[in-house]
mmCIF file of C-alpha atoms in Angstrom:
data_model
loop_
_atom_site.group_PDB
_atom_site.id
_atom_site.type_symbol
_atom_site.label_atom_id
_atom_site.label_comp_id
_atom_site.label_asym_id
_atom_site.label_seq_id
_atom_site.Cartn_x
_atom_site.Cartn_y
_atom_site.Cartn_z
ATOM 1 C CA UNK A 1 46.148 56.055 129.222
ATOM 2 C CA UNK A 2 49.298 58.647 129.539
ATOM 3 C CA UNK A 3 48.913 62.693 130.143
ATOM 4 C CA UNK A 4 45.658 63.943 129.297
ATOM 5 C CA UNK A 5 44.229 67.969 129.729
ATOM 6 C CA UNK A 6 39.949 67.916 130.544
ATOM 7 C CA UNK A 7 37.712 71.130 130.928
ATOM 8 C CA UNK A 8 34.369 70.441 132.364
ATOM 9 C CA UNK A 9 31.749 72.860 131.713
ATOM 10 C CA UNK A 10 27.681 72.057 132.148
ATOM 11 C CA UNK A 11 26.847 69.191 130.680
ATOM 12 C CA UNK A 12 23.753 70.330 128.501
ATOM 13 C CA UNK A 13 22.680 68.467 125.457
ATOM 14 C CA UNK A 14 22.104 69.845 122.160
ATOM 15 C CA UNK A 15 19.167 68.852 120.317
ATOM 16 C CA UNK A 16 19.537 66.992 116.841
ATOM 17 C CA UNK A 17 20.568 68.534 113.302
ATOM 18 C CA UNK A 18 22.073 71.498 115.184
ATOM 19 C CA UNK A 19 24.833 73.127 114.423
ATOM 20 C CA UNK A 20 27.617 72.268 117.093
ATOM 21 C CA UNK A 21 29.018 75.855 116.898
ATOM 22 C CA UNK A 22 26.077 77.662 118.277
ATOM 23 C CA UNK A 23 25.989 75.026 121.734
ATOM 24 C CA UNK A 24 30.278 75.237 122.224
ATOM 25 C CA UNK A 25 29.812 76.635 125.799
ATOM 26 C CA UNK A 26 27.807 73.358 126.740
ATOM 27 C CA UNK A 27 30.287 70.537 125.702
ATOM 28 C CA UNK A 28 32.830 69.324 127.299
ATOM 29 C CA UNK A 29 36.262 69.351 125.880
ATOM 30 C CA UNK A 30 39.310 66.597 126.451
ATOM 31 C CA UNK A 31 42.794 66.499 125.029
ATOM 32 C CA UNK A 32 45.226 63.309 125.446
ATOM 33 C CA UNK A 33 48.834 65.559 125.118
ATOM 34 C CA UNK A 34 51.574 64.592 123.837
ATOM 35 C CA UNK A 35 54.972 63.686 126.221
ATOM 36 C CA UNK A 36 57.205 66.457 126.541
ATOM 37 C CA UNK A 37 59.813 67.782 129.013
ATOM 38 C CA UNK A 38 57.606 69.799 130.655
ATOM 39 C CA UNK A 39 54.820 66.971 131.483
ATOM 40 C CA UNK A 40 56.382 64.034 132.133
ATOM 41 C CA UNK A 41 60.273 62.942 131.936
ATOM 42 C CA UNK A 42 60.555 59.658 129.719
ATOM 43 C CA UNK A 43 63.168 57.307 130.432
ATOM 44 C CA UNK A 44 65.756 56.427 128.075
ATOM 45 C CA UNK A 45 67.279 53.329 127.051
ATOM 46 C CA UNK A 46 70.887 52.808 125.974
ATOM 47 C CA UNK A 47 70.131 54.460 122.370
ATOM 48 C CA UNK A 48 68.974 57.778 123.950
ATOM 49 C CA UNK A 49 65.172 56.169 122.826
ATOM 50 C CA UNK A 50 62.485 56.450 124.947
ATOM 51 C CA UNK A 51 61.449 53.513 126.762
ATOM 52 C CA UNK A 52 57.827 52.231 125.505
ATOM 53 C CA UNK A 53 55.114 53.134 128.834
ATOM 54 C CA UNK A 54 52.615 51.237 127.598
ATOM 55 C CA UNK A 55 49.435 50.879 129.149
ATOM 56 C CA UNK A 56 47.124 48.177 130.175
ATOM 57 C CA UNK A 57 43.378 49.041 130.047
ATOM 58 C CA UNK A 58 40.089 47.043 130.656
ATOM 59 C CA UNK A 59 36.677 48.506 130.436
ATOM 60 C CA UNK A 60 33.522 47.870 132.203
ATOM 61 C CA UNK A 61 30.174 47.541 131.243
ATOM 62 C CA UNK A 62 27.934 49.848 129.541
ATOM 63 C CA UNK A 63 29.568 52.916 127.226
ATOM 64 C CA UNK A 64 32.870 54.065 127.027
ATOM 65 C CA UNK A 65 35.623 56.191 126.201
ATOM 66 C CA UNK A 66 39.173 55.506 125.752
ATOM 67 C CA UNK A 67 42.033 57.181 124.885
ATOM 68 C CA UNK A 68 45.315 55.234 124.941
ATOM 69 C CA UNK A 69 47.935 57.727 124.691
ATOM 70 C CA UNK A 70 50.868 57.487 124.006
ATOM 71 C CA UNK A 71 53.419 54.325 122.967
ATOM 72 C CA UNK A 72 51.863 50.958 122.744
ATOM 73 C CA UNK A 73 49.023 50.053 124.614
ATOM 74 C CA UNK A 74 46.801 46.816 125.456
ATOM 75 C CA UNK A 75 43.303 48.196 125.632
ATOM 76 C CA UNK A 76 40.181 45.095 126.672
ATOM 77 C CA UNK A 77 36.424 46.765 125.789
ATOM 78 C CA UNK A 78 33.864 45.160 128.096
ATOM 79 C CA UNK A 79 29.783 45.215 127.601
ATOM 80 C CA UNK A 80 28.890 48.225 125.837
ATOM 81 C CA UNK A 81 29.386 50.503 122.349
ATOM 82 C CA UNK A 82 32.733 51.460 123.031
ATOM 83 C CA UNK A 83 35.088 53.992 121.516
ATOM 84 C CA UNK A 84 38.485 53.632 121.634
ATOM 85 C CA UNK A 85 41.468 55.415 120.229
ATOM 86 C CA UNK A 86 44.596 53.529 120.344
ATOM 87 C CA UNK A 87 46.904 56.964 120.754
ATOM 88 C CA UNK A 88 46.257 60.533 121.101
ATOM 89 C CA UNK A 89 43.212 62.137 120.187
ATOM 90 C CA UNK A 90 41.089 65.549 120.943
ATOM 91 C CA UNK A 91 37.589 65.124 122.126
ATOM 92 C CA UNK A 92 34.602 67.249 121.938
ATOM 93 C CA UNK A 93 32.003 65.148 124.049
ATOM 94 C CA UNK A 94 28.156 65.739 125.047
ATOM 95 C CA UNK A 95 27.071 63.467 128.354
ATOM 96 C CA UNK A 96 30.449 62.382 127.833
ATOM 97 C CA UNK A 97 30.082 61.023 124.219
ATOM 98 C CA UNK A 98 31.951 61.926 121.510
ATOM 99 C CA UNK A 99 29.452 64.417 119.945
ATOM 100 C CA UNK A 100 28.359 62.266 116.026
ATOM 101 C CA UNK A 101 29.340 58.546 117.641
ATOM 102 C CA UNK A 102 25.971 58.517 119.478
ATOM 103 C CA UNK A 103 22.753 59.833 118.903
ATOM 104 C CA UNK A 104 22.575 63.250 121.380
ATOM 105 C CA UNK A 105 19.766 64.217 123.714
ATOM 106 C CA UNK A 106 16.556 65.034 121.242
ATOM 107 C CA UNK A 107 15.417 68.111 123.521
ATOM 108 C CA UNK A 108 12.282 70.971 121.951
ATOM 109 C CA UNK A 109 14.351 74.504 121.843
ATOM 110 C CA UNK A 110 12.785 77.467 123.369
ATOM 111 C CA UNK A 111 10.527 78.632 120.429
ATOM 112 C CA UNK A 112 10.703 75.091 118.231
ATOM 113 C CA UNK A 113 7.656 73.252 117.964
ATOM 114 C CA UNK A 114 8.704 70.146 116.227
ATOM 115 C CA UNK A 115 11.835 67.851 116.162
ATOM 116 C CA UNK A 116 12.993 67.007 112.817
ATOM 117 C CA UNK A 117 13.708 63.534 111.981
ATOM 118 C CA UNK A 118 13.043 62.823 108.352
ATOM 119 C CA UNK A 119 16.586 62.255 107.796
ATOM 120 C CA UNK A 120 18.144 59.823 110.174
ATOM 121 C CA UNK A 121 21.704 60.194 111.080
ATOM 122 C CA UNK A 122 24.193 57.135 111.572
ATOM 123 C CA UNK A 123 24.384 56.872 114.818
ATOM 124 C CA UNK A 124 26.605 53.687 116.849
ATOM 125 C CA UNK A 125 23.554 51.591 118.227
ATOM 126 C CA UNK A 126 21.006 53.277 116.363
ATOM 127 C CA UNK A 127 19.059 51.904 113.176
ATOM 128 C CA UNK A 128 21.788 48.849 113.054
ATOM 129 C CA UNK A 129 24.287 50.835 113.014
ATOM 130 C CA UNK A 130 27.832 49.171 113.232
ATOM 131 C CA UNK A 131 31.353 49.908 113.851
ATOM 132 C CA UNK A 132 31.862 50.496 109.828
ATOM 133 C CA UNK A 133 29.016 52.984 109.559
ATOM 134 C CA UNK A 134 30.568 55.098 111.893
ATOM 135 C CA UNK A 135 33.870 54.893 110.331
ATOM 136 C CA UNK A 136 32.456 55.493 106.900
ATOM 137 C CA UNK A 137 30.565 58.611 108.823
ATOM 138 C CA UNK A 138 34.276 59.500 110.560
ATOM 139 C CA UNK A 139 36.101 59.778 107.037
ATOM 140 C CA UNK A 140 33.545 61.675 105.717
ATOM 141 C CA UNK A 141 33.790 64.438 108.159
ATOM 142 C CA UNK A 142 30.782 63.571 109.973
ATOM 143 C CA UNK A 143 32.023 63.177 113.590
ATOM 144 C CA UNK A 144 33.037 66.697 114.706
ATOM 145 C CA UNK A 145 34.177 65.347 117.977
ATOM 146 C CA UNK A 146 37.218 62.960 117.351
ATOM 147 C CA UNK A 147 40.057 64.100 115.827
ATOM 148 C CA UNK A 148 43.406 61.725 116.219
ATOM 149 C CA UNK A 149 46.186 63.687 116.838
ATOM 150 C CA UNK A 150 50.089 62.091 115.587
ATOM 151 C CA UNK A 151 53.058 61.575 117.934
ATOM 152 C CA UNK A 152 56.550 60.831 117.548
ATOM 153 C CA UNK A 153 56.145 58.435 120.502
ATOM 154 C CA UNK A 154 52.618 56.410 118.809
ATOM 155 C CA UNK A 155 53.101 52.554 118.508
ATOM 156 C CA UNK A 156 50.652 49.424 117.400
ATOM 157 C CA UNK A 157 48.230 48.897 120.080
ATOM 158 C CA UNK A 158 46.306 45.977 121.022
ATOM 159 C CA UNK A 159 42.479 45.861 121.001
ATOM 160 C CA UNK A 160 40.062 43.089 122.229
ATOM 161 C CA UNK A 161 36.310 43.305 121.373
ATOM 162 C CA UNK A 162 34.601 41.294 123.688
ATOM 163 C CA UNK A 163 31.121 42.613 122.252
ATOM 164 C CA UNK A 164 31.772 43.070 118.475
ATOM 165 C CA UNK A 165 30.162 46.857 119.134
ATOM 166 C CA UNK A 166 33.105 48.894 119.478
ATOM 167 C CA UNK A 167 34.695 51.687 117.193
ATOM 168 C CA UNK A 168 38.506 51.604 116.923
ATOM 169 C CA UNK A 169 40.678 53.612 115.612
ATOM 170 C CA UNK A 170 44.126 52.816 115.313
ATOM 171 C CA UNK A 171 46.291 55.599 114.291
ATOM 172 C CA UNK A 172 49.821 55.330 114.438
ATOM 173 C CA UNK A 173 51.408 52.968 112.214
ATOM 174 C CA UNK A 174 54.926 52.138 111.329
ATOM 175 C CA UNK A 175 55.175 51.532 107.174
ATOM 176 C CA UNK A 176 56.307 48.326 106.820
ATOM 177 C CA UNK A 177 56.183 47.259 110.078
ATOM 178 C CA UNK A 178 53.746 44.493 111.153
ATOM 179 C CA UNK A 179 51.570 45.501 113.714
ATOM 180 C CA UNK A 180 49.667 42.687 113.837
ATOM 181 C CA UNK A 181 49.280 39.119 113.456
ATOM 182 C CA UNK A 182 45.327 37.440 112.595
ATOM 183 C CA UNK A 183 44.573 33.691 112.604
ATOM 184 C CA UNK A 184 41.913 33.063 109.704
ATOM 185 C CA UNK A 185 42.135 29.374 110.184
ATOM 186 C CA UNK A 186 38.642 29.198 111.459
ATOM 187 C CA UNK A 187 37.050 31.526 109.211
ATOM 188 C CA UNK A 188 36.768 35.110 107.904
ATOM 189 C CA UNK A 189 37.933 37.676 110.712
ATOM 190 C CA UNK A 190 37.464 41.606 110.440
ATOM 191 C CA UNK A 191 40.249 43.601 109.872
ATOM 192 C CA UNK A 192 40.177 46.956 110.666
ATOM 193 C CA UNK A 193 43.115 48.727 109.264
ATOM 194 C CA UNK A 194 44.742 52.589 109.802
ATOM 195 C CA UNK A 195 46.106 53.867 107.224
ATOM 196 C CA UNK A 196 49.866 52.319 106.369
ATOM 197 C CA UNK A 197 49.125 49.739 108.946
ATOM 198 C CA UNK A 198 50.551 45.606 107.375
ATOM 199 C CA UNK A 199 49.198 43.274 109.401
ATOM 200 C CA UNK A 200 50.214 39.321 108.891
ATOM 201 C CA UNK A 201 47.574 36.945 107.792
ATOM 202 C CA UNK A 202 48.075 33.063 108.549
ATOM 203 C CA UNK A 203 46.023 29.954 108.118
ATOM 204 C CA UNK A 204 46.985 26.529 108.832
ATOM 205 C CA UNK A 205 43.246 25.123 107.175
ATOM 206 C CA UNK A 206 42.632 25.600 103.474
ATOM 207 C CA UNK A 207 40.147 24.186 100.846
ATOM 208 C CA UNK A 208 41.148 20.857 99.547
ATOM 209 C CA UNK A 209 43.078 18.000 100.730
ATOM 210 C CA UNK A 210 46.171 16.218 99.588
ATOM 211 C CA UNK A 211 44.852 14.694 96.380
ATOM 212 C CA UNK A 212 43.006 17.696 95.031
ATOM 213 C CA UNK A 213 44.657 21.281 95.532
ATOM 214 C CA UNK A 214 41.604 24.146 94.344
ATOM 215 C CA UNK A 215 42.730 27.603 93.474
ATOM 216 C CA UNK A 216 43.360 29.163 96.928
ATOM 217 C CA UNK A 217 42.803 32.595 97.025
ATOM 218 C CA UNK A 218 42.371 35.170 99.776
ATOM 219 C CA UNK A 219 39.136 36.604 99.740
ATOM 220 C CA UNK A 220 38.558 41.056 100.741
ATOM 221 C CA UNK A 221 34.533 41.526 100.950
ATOM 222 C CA UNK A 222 33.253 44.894 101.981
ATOM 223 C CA UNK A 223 30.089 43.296 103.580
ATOM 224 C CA UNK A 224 28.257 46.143 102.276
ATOM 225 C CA UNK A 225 31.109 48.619 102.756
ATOM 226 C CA UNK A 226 33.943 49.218 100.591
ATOM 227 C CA UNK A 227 37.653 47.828 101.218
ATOM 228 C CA UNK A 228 40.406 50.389 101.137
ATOM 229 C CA UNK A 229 43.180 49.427 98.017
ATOM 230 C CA UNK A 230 45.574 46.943 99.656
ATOM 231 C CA UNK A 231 48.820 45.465 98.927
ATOM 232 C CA UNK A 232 49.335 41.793 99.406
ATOM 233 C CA UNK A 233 52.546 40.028 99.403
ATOM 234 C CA UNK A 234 54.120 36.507 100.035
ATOM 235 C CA UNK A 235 57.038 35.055 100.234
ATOM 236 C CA UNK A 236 57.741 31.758 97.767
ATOM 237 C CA UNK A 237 61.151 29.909 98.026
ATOM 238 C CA UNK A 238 62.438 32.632 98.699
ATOM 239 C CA UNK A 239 61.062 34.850 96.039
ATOM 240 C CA UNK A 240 58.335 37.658 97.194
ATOM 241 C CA UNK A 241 55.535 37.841 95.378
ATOM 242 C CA UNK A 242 53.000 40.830 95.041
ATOM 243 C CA UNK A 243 49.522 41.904 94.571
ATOM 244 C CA UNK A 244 47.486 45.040 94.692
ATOM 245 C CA UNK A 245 43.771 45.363 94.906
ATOM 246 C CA UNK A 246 42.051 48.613 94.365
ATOM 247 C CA UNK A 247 38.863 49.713 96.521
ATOM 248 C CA UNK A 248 35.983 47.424 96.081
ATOM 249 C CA UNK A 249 33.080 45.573 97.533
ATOM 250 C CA UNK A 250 34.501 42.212 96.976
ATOM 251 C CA UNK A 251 37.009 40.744 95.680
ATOM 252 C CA UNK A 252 39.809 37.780 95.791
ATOM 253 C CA UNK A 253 43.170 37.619 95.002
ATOM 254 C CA UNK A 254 45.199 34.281 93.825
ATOM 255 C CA UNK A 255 47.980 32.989 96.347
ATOM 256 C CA UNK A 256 49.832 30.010 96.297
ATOM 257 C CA UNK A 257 47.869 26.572 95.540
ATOM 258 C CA UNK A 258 49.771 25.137 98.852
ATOM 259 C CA UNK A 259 50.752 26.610 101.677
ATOM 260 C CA UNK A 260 53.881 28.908 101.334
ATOM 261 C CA UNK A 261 54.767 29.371 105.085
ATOM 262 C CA UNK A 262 55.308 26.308 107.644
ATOM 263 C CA UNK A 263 52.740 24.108 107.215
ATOM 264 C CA UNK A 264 50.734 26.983 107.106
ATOM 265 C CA UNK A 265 49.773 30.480 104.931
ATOM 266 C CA UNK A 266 51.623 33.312 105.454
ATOM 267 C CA UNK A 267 50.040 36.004 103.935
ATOM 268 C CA UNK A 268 51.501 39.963 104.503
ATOM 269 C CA UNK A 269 48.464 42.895 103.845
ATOM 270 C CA UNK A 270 49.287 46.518 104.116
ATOM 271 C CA UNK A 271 46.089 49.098 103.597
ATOM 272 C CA UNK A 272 46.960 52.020 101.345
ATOM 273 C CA UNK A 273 44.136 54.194 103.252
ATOM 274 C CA UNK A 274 42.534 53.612 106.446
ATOM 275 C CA UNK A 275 39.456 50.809 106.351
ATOM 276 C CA UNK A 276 38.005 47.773 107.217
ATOM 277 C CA UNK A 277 38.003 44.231 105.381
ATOM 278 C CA UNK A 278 36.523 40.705 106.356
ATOM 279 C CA UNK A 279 39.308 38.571 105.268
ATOM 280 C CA UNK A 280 38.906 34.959 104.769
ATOM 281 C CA UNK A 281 40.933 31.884 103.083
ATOM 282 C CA UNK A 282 38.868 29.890 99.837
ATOM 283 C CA UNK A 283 38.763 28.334 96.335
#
């Protein structure tokens, strides 16, 4: 999306359960840079603050790679495993993939007679791999060739998954700041959190009706994955009320019996490490 620094050298896949070091001259390497005086000059506003260049993205079909850059910016993913970064980011790619996102070119090495595969690697679109698996891979250290890089000028950006097969990764975050705001009237919606990131949950459905009121509680389940430690808080009359949940498969938290906001739930969630939830409203 903003200034960005690419070296192209021959694009020669590696073969699988290498080690990346020893095929470095056959990747190609790309570097989203941060704004400075000597790239680009950033207007100010009337506080000597930069003015917010976001961008406006939309993707195609089949596999891609974004980078937003810098500031806030609106990024649509079309057909396709997609990875996106919402802000800066370094990039070591093979056939322009991030090299441990996808599965690389299986090619026999001069001298090798057989291709190991006894130990399948997680791999986005391979052996059902999802979104999550790939995250849990990223945190782990497993995918050498995306590493987010911070900037004084990194805001909330916007993502829509059109396909439901797209890695995010949302990395600057304002503390306290809501970044986001996610209807679960309908039904449990994935939340995919960066680390520090509060995003505003609301509901104008809940269980029960206006004779019977259940226990309503907001429910955090891993789907097979675990949820980062969260803190929860409402506001009552007034009075703010809190919860914290540590990491877990499942779990639910109690929140008002009615709802607290107008008409509707208001429900404020900041993650305490970077993860992903599937958040829903029950009794």
């Amino acid at each position: 999306g903003d200034d960005a620094r690419v070296t192209f050298d021959i694009d020669t896949p590696f073969a699988r359960n290498e080690n990346l070091a020893d095929y470095a001259n056959r990747a190609i390497e790309a570097e989203s840079m941060h704004f400075d005086g000597a790239a680009v000059e950033i207007p100010l506003d009337e506080n000597d603050e930069p003015v917010e260049m976001g961008d406006t993205i939309l993707t195609g079909k089949d596999r891609d790679v974004i980078v937003g850059g810098d500031f806030g910016d609106t990024i649509t993913m079309g057909d396709g495993d997609d990875v996106t970064l919402g802000d800066n980011a370094s990039l070591i790619l093979e056939h322009n993939n991030p090299v441990g996102v996808f599965a690389p070119s299986v090619e026999i090495m001069l001298e090798q007679h057989t291709v190991t595969t006894s130990t399948p690697e997680v791999f986005l679109g391979n052996n059902d791999a999802d979104a999550d698996d790939i995250q849990d891979k990223f945190e782990n250290g497993g995918v050498p060739g995306v590493t987010p890089e911070t900037s004084e000028n990194g805001a909330t950006d916007t993502f829509t998954d059109t396909t439901d097969k797209d890695w995010t990764i949302q990395q600057e975050v304002t503390p306290g700041t809501i970044s986001q705001t996610i209807d679960i009237s309908s039904g449990a919606q994935v939340v995919n959190f960066a680390e520090g990131e509060t995003v505003l949950l609301v509901s104008d459905t809940w269980p029960g009706n206006q004779w019977w009121h259940p226990n309503i509680v907001m429910v955090a389940d891993g789907q097979g994955h675990s949820v980062p430690a969260l803190e929860w808080e409402w506001d009552v009359n007034g009075t703010t009320m809190t919860a914290t949940t540590q990491p877990g498969y499942y779990f639910t938290v109690d929140i008002p019996d009615t709802p607290n906001g107008d008409n509707r739930y208001e429900i404020r969630v900041t993650a305490l490490t970077a993860g992903t939830a599937v958040i829903s409203i029950g009794a």
